[in-house]
XYZ file of C-alpha atoms in Angstrom:
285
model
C 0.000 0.000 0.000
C 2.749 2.540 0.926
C 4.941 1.484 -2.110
C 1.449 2.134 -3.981
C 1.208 5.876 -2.599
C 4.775 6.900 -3.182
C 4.414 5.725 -7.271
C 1.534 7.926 -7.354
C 2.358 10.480 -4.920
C 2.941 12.900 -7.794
C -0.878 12.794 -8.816
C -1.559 14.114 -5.368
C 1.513 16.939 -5.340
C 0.304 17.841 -9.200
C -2.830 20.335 -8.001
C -1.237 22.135 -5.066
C 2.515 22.837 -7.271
C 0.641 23.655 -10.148
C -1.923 26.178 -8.201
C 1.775 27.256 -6.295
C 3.859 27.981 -9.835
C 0.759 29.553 -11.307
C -0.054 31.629 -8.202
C 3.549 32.549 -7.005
C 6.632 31.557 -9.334
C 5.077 32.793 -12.406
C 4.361 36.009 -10.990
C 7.383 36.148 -8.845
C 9.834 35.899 -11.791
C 7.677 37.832 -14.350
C 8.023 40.737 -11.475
C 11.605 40.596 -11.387
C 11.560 41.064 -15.177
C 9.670 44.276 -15.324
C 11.880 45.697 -12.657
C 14.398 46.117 -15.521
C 11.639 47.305 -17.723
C 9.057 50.296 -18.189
C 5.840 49.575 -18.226
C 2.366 50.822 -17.680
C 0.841 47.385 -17.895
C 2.224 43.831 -16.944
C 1.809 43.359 -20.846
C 3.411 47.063 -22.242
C 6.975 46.423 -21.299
C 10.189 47.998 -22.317
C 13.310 47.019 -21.693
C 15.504 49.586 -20.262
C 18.436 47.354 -17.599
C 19.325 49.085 -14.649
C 17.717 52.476 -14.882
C 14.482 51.893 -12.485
C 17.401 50.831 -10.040
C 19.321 53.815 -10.608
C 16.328 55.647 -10.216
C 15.459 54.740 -7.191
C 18.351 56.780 -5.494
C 19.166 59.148 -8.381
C 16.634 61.296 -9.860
C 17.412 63.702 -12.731
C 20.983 63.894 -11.132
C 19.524 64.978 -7.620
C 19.552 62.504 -5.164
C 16.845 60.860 -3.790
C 16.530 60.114 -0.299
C 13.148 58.804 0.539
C 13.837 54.731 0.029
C 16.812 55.351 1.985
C 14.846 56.925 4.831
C 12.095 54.390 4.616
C 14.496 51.632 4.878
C 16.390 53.182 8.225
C 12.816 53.606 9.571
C 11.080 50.744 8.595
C 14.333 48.765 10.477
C 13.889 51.030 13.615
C 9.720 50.305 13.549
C 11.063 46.525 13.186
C 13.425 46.052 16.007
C 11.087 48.469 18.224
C 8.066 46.175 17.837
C 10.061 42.747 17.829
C 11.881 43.524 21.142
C 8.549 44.834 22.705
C 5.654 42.532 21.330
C 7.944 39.409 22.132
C 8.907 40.455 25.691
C 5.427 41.762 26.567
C 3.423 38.836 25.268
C 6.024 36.161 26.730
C 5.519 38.122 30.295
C 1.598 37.743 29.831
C 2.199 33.828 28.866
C 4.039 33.377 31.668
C 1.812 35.064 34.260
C -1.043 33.049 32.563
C 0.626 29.472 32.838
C 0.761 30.276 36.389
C -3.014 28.766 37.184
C -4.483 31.855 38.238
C -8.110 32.612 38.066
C -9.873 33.982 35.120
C -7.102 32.516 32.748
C -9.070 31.670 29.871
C -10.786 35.030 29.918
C -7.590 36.838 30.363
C -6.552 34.825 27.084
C -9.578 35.689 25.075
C -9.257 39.282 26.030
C -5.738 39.794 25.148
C -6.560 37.467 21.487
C -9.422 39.612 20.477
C -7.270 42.646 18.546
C -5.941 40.304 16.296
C -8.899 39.536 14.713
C -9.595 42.981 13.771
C -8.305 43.847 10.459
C -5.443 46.355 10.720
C -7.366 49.289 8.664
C -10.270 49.332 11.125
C -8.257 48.855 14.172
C -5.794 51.905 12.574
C -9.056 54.293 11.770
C -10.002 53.252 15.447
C -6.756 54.259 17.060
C -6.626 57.450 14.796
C -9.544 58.689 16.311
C -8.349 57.719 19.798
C -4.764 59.300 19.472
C -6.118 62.861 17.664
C -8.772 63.403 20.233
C -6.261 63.156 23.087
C -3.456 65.025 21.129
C -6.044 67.880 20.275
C -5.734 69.210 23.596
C -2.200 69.951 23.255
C -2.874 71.572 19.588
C -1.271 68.374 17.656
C -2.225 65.256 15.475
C -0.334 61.858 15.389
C 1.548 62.796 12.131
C 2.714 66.474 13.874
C 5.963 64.655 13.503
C 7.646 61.508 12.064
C 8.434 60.183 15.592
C 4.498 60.511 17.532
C 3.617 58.611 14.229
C 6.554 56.071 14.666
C 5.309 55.738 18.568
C 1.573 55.963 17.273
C 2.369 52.584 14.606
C 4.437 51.164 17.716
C 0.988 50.996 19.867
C -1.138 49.964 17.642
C 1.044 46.934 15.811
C 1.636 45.742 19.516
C -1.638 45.947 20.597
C -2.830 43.858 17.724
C -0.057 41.665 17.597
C 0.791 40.524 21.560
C -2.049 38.206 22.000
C -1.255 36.599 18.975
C 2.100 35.490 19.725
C 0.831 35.211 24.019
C -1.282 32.012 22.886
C 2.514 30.810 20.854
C 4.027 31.109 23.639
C 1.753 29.545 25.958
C 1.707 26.485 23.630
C 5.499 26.145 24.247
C 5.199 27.202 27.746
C 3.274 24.075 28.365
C 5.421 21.900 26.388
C 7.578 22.055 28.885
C 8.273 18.547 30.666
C 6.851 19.203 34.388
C 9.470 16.964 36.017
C 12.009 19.155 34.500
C 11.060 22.112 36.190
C 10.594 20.186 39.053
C 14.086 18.493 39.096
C 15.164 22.102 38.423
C 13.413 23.517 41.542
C 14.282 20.323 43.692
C 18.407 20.994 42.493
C 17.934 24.375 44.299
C 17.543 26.812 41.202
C 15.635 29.922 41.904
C 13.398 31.504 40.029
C 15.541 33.375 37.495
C 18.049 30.133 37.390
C 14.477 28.591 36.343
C 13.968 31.028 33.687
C 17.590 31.005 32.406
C 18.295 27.300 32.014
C 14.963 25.735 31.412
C 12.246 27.779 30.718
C 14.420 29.990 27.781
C 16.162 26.884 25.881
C 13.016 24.271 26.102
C 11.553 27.485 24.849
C 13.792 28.294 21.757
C 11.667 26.800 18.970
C 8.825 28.572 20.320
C 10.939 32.099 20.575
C 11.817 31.375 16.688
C 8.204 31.294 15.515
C 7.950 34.503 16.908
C 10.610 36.000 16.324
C 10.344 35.221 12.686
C 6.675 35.777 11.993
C 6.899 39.885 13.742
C 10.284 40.072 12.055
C 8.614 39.690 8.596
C 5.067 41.224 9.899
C 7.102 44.276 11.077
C 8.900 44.954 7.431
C 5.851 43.659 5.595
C 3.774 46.317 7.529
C 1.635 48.475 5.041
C -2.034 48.620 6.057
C -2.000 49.836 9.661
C 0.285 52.612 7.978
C -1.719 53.134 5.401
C -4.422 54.189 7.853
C -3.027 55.574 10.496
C -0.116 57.864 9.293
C -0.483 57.863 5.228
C 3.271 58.515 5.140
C 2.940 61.691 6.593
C 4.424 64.126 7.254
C 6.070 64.298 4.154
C 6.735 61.005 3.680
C 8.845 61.051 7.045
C 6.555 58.069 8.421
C 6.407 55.945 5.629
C 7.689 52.184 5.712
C 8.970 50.409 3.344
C 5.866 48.735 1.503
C 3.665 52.036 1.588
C 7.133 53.901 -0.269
C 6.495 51.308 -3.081
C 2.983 51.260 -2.885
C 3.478 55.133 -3.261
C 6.108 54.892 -6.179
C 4.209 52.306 -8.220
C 0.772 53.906 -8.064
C 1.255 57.291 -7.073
C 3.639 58.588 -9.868
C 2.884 57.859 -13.440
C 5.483 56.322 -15.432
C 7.495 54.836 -12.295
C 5.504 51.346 -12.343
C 9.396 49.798 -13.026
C 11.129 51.789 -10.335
C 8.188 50.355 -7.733
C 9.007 47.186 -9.344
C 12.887 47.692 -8.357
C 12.108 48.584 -5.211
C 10.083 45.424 -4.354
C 12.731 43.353 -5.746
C 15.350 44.930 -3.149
C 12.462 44.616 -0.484
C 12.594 41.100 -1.096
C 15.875 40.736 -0.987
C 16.301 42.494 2.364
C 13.585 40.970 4.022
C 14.542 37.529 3.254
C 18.479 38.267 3.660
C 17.633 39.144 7.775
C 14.732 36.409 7.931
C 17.177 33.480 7.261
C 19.767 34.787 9.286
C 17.163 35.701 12.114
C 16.609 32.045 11.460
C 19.464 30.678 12.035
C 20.649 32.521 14.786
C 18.120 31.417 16.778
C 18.016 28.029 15.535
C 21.246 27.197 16.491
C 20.183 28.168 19.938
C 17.916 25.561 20.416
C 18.134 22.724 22.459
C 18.529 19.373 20.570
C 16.819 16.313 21.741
């Protein structure tokens, strides 16, 4: 019966890579094409090499500083929201492993944000932060950094319940009798945390490391709503720059196109390593 599967096993892969190359290699290679082409339409192509690249930085011989900028910030938003979402949320998973009362409500409660979608939640906030900052005559995009601590709030508050039930799943993965040989050995409660809790809990911290690494450079629709870029482009991240460039200026579809291309490249260039840093940290069985 088995032998049977694996000789036909390709009848059952055939749907799913077929719906994968049609859905996401076709698209991702035709993309890289038109990034060294300009185009108004996916099928009105020109080739012109490297010029949407050079264009991205040089523009009619002035330099252009706004990719730049939105690179610097979206890393800053990134390792912001990481460090915070990860260490608030494993605190909360923590405190609500502990067999208190009320844990499963606690739970839902902190969950519920992240099934808002991140334009409403952002319209909701928006409201929330301008009627507060009114009073002292300002709005959350009176600079680039109350709208970098405005997207801070709300991507956390979405965001920390989703990664508390993660890390509650590890959390009580845990082998009991290890913490308890750990205890009985004498080890405190930061011993506990240090050399059990933390390395049982490595493949866990991964998951979520990874996912708001990529959620934090990926981030487009809660800025999209909340800031718009502004001011003057000062608060925009990286995917709302080449949202901007490839619909907002006519003619520089191929220099959005270049700029996704790098996106990708950046993104995946930290994610792997993010990877295996913190792979290599985890405890082998």
């Amino acid at each position: 019966m088995e032998k049977s599967i694996r000789k036909k096993f390709w009848i059952f892969a055939l749907p799913t890579m077929a719906a994968f190359t049609i859905g996401f290699i076709v698209p991702f290679v035709y993309g890289i094409f038109l990034s060294f082409c300009k185009f108004s339409t996916v099928t009105d192509w020109k080739w012109v090499g490297f010029k949407n690249y050079t264009r991205i930085f040089v523009v009619n011989g002035t330099v252009d500083t706004t990719f730049i900028h939105s690179i610097w910030y979206t890393a800053l938003f990134t390792v912001v929201s990481v460090l915070i979402i990860n260490i608030v949320s494993f605190a909360i998973a923590m405190a609500l492993t502990k067999g208190i009362r009320g844990t499963n409500l606690f739970r839902t409660v902190f969950f519920l944000p992240n099934l808002i979608g991140g334009i409403v939640l952002s319209y909701v906030w928006l409201m929330i932060f301008n009627s507060i900052l009114q009073n002292y005559s300002k709005t959350i995009v009176s600079s680039e950094w109350s709208a970098f601590w405005g997207l801070i709030a709300v991507v956390c508050w979405q965001q920390i319940g989703y990664m508390m039930i993660i890390y509650i799943a590890g959390i009580q993965n845990i082998p009991g009798e290890l913490i308890e040989a750990a205890k009985i050995d004498g080890a405190n409660r930061w011993q506990l945390l240090k050399s059990v809790i933390l390395p049982m809990l490595m493949p866990t911290i991964t998951i979520c490391t990874f996912l708001t690494l990529t959620n934090g450079f990926k981030l487009f629709d809660q800025n999209l709503a909340l800031t718009g870029g502004n001011p003057g482009k000062m608060s925009e991240l990286l995917a709302l720059n080449i949202f901007n460039t490839m619909y907002g200026t006519t003619g520089w579809q191929g220099v959005g196109q270049a700029k996704a291309v790098i996106f990708f490249i950046l993104v995946a260039i930290i994610a792997l390593a993010q990877n295996k840093i913190t792979t290599s940290k985890e405890v082998q069985d």
